[in-house]
CSV table of C-alpha atoms in Angstrom, one decimal:
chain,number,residue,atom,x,y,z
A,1,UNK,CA,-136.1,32.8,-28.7
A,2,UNK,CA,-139.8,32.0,-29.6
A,3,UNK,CA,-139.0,32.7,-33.6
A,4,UNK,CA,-136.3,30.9,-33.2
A,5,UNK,CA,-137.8,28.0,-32.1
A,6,UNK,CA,-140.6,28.5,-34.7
A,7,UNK,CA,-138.2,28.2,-37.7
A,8,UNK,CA,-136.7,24.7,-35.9
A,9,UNK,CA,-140.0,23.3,-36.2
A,10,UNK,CA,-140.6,24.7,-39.3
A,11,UNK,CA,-137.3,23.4,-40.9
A,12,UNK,CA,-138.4,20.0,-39.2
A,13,UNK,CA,-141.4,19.7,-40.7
A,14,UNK,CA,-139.9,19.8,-44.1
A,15,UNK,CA,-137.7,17.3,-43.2
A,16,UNK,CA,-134.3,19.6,-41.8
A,17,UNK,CA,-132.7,17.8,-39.2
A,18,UNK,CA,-129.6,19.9,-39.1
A,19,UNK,CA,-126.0,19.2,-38.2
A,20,UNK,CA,-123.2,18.5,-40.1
A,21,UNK,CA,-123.3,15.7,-42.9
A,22,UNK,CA,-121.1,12.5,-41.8
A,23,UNK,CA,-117.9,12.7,-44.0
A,24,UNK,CA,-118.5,8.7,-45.1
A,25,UNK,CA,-121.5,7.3,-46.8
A,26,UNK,CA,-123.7,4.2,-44.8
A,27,UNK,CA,-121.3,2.1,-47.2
A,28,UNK,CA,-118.2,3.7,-46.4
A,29,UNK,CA,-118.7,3.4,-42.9
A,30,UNK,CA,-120.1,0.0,-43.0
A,31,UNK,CA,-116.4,-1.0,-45.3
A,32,UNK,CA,-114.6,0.3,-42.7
A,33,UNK,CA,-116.1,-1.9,-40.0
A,34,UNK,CA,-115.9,-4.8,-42.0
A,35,UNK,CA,-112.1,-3.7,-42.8
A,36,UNK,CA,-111.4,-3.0,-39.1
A,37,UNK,CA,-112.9,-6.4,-37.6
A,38,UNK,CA,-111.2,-8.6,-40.1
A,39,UNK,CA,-107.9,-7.0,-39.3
A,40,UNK,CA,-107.1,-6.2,-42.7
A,41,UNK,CA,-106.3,-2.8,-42.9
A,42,UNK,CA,-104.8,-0.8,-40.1
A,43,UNK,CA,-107.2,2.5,-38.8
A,44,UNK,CA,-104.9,4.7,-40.8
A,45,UNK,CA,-104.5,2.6,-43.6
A,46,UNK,CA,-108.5,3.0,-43.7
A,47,UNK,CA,-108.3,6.9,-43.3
A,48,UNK,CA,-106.1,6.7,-46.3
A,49,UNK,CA,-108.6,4.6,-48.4
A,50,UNK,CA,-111.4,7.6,-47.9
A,51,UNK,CA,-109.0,10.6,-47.5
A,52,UNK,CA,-110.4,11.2,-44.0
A,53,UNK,CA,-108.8,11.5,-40.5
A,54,UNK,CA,-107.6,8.6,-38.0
A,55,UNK,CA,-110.5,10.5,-35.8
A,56,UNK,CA,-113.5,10.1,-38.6
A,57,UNK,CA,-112.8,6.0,-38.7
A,58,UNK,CA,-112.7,6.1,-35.0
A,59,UNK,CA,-116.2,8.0,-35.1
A,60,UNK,CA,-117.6,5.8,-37.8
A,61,UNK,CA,-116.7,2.1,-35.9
A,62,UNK,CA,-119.4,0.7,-33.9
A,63,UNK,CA,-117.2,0.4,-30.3
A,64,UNK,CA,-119.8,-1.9,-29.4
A,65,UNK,CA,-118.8,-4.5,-31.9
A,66,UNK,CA,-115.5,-4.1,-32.4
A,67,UNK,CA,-112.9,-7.4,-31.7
A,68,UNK,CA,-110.4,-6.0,-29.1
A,69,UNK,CA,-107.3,-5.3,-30.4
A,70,UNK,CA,-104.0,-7.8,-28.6
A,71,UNK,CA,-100.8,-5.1,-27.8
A,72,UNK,CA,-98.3,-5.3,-29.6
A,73,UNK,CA,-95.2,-7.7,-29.0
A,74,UNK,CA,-92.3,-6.1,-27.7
A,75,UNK,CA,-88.9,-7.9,-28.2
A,76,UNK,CA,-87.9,-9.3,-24.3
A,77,UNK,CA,-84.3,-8.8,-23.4
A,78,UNK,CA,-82.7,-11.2,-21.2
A,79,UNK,CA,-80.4,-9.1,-18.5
């Protein structure tokens, strides 16, 4: 465990963080917001755009800024 924790701080110090890489750039991501708050392009519609996931826009969109999304309208039938 010690050596293990040695290499960390090692790999740190050269400037390792470690994990995986984000699959879309600072740019991407920031598009995608931008796309997403304006309600021009649906979430999937965006996925398409950078050949990712619904789940990778979803983990890329700031929830915090987001403009809450209105259901859609159903069709009312009169009985």
């Amino acid at each position: 465990m010690a050596n293990t924790n040695d290499e960390i701080t090692s790999a740190r110090a050269r400037g390792r963080v470690g994990g995986r890489r984000p699959k879309l750039t600072e740019d991407q991501a920031a598009l995608a917001q931008r796309l997403y708050d304006e309600r021009e392009k649906t979430v999937q519609q965006i996925a398409d755009m950078f050949d990712v996931p619904r789940s990778t826009v979803y983990g890329h969109l700031d929830k915090s800024r987001t403009v809450p999304r209105q259901p859609k309208k159903t069709a009312v039938t009169k009985l």
